[in-house]
PDB file of C-alpha atoms in Angstrom:
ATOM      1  CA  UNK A 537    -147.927 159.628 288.655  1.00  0.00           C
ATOM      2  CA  UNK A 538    -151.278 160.785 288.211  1.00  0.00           C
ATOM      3  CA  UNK A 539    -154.899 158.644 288.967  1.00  0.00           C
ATOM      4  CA  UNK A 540    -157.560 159.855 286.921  1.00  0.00           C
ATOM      5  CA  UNK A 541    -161.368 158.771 286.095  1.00  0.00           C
ATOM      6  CA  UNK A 542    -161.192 157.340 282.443  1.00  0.00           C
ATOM      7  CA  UNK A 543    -163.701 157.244 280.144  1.00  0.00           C
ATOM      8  CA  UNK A 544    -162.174 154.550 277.895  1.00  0.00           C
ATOM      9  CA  UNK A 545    -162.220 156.141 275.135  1.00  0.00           C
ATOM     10  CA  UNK A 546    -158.500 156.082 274.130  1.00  0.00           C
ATOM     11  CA  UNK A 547    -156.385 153.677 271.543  1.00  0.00           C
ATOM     12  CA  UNK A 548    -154.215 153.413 274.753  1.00  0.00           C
ATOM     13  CA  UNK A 549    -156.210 152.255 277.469  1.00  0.00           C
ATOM     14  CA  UNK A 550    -157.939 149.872 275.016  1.00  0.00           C
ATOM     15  CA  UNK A 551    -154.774 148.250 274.534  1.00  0.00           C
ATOM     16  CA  UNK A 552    -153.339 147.678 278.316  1.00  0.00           C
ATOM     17  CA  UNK A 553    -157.214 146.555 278.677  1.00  0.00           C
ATOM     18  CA  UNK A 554    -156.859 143.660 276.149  1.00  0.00           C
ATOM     19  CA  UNK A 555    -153.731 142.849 277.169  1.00  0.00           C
ATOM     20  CA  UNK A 556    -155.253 142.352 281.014  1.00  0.00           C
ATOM     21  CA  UNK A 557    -158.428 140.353 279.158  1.00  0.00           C
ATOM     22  CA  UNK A 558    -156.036 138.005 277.323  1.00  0.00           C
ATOM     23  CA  UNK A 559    -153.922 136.831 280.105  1.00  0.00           C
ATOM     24  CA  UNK A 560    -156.418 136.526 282.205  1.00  0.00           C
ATOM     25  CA  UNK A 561    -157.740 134.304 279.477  1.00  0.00           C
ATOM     26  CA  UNK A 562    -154.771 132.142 279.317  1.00  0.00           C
ATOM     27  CA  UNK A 563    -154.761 131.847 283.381  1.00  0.00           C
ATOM     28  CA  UNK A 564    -158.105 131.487 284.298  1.00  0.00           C
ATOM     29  CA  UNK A 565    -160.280 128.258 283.017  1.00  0.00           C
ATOM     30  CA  UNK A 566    -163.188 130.175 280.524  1.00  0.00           C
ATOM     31  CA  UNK A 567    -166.211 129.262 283.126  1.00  0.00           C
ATOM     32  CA  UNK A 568    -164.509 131.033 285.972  1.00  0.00           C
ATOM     33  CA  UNK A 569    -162.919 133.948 283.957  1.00  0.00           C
ATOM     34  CA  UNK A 570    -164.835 137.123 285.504  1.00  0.00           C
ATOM     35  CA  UNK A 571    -162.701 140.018 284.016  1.00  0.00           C
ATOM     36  CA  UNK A 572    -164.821 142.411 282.189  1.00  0.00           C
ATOM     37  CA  UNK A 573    -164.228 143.833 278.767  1.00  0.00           C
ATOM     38  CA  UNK A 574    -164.251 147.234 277.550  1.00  0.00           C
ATOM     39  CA  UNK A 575    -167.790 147.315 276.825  1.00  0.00           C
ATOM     40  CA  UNK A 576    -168.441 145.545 280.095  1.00  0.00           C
ATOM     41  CA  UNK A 577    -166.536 148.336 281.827  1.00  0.00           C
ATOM     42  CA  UNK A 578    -168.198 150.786 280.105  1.00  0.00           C
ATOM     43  CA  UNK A 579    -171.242 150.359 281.630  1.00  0.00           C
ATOM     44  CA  UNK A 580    -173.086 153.059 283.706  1.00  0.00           C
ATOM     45  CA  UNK A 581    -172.916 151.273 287.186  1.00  0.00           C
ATOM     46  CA  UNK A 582    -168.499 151.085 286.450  1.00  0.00           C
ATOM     47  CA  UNK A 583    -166.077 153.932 287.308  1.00  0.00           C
ATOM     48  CA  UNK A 584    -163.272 153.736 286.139  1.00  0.00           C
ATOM     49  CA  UNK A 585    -159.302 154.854 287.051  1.00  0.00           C
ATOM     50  CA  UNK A 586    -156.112 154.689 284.899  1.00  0.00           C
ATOM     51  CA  UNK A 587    -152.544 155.751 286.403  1.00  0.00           C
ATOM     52  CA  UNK A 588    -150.830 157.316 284.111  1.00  0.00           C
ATOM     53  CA  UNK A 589    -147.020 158.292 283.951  1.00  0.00           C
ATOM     54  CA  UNK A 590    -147.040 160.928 281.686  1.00  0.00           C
ATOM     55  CA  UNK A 591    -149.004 159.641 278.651  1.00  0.00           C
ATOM     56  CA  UNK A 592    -148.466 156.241 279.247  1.00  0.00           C
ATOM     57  CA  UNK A 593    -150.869 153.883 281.107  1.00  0.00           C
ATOM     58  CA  UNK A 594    -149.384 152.053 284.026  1.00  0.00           C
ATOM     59  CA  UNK A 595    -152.091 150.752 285.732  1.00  0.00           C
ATOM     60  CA  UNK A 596    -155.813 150.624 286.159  1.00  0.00           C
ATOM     61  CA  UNK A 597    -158.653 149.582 288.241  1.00  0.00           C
ATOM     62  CA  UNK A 598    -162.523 149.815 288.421  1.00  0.00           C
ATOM     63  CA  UNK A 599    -165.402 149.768 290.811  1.00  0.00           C
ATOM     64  CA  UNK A 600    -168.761 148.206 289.810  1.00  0.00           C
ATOM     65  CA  UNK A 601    -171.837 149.902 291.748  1.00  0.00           C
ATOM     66  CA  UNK A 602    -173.918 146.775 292.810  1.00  0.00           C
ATOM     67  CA  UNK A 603    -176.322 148.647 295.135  1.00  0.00           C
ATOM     68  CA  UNK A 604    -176.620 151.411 296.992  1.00  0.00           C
ATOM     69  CA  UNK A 605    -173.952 150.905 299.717  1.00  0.00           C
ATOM     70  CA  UNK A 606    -172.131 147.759 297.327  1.00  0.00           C
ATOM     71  CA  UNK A 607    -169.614 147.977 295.389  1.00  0.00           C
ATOM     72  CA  UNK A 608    -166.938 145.201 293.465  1.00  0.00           C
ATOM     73  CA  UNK A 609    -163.338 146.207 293.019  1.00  0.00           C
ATOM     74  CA  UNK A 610    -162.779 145.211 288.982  1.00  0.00           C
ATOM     75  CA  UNK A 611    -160.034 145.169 286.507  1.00  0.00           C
ATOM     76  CA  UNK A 612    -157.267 146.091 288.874  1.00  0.00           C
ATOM     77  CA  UNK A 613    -153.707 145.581 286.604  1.00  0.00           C
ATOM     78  CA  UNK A 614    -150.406 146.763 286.693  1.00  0.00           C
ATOM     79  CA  UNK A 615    -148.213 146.701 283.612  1.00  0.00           C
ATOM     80  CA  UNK A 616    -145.794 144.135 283.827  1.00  0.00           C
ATOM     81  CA  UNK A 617    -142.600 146.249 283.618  1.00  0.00           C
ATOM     82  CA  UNK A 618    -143.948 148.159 286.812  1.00  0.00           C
ATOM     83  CA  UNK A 619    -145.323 145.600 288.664  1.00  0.00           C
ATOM     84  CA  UNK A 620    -143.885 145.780 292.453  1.00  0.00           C
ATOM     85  CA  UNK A 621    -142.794 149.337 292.171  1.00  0.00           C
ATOM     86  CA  UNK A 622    -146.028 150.855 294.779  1.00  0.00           C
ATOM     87  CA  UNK A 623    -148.016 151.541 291.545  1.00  0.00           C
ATOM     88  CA  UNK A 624    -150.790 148.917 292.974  1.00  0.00           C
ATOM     89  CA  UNK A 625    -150.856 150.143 296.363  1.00  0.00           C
ATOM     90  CA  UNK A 626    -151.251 153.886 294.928  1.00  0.00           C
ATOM     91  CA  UNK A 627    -154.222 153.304 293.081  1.00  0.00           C
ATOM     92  CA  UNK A 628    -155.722 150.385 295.416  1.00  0.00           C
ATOM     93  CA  UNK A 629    -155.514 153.112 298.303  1.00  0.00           C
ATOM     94  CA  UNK A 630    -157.691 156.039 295.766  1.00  0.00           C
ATOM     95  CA  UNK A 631    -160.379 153.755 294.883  1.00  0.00           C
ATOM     96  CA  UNK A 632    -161.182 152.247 298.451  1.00  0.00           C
ATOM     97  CA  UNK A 633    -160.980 156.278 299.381  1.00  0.00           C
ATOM     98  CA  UNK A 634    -163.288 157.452 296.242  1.00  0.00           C
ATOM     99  CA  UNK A 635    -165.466 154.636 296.659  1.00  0.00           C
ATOM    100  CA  UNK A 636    -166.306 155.539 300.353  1.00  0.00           C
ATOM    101  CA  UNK A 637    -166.530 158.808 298.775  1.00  0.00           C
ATOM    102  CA  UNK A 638    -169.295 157.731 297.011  1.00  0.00           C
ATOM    103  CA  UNK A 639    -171.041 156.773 300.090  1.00  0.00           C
ATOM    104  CA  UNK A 640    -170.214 152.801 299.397  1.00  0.00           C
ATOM    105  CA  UNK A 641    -169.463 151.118 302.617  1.00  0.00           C
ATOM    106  CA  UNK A 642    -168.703 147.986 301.709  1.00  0.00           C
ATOM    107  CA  UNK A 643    -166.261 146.667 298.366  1.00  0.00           C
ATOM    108  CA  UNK A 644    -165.836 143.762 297.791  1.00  0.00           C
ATOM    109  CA  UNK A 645    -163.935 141.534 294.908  1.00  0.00           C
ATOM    110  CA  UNK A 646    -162.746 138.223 292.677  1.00  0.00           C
ATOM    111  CA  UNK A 647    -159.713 137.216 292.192  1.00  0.00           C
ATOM    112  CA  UNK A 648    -158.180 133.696 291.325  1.00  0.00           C
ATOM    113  CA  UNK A 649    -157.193 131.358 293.618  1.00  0.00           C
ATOM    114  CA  UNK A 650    -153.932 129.842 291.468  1.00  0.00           C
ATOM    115  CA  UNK A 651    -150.601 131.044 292.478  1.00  0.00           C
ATOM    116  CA  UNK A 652    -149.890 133.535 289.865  1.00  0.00           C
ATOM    117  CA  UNK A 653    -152.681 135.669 292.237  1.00  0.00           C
ATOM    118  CA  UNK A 654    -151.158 135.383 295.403  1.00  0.00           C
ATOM    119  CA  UNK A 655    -149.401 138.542 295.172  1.00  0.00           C
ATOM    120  CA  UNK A 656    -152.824 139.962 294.874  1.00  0.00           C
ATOM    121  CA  UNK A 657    -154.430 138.356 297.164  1.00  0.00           C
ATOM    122  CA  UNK A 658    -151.556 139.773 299.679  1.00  0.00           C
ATOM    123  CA  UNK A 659    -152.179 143.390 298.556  1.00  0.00           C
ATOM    124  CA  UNK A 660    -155.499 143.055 299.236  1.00  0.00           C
ATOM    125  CA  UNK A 661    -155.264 141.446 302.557  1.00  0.00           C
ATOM    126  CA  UNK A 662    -152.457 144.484 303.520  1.00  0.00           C
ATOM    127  CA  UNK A 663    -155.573 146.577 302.338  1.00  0.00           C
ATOM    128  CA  UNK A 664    -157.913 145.435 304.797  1.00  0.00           C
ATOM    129  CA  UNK A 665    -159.867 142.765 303.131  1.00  0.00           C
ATOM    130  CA  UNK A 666    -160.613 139.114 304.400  1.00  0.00           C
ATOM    131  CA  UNK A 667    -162.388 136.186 302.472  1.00  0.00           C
ATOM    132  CA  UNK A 668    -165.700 136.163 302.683  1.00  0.00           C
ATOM    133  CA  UNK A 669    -168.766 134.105 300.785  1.00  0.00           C
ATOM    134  CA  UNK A 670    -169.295 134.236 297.084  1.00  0.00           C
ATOM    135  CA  UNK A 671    -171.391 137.419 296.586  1.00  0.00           C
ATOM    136  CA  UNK A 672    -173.827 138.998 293.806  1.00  0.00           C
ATOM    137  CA  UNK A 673    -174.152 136.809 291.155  1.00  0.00           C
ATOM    138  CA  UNK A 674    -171.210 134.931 291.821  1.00  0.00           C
ATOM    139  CA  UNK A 675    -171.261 130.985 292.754  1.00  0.00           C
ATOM    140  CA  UNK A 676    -168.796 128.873 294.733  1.00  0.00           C
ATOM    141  CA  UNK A 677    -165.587 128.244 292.315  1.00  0.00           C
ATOM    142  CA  UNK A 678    -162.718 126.467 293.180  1.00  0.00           C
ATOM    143  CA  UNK A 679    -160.691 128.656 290.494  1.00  0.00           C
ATOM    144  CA  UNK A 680    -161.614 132.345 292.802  1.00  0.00           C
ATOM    145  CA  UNK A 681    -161.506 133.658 295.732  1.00  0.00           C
ATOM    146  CA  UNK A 682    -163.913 136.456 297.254  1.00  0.00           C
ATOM    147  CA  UNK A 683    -162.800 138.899 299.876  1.00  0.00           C
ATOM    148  CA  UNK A 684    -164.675 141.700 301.358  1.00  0.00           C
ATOM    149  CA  UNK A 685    -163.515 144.936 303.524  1.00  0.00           C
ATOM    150  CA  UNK A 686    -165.769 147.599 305.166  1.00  0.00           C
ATOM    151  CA  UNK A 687    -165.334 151.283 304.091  1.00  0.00           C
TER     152      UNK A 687
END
């Protein structure tokens, strides 16, 4: 398994991308849906990581610069065949490392607050972070969840 910085240029990332848009879309009530699309991820303040198992995508995740010492933890997916197989951990563990790197020393994130997120909201809490206050442009929504970690 290999973690690499993507520039999202590829058929295949594009794909496992629009797969992660759409079911967030068929989760997530349109108002509170915060997952960002390729051009959205594209973006000069976004870095961006794929895993990849050979050729083939497995998962991915993002960070979004929001100042100098900010940063949001985007996009994070797992393909469904691999979910619970470490793949999340693996990549969750490189970005908090690479984004203290960076000199970022706090990350914070959105996620939802239905049940099909709880298993992310567990990673995350193994990882460190706590719930904290909506932040950046975000606004109190019953459909997310914010949680916050220093680097």
């Amino acid at each position: 398994m290999n973690i690499v910085v993507d520039d999202l240029s590829g058929p295949q990332i594009a794909g496992f991308l629009n797969e992660h848009v759409q079911q967030m879309r068929s989760i997530t009530p349109l108002e509170s849906k915060h997952a960002l699309d390729l051009d959205g991820l594209r973006a000069p303040e976004v870095t961006f990581w794929s895993v990849m198992d050979g050729e083939v995508v497995v998962g991915c995740g993002a960070i979004k610069k929001l100042d100098a010492t900010h940063a949001e933890l985007k996009s994070m997916r797992t393909a469904p065949a691999r979910k619970r197989t470490g793949i999340a951990s693996l990549l969750l563990k490189h970005i908090i490392t690479e984004t203290r790197r960076l000199g970022f020393t706090r990350l914070s994130l959105e996620t939802g607050s239905a049940e099909f997120f709880l298993p992310a909201r567990k990673l995350y809490e193994k990882f460190g972070f706590h719930p904290c206050e909506p932040f950046a442009d975000y606004q109190p929504d019953p459909n997310s969840v914010y949680m916050t970690r220093l680097l």
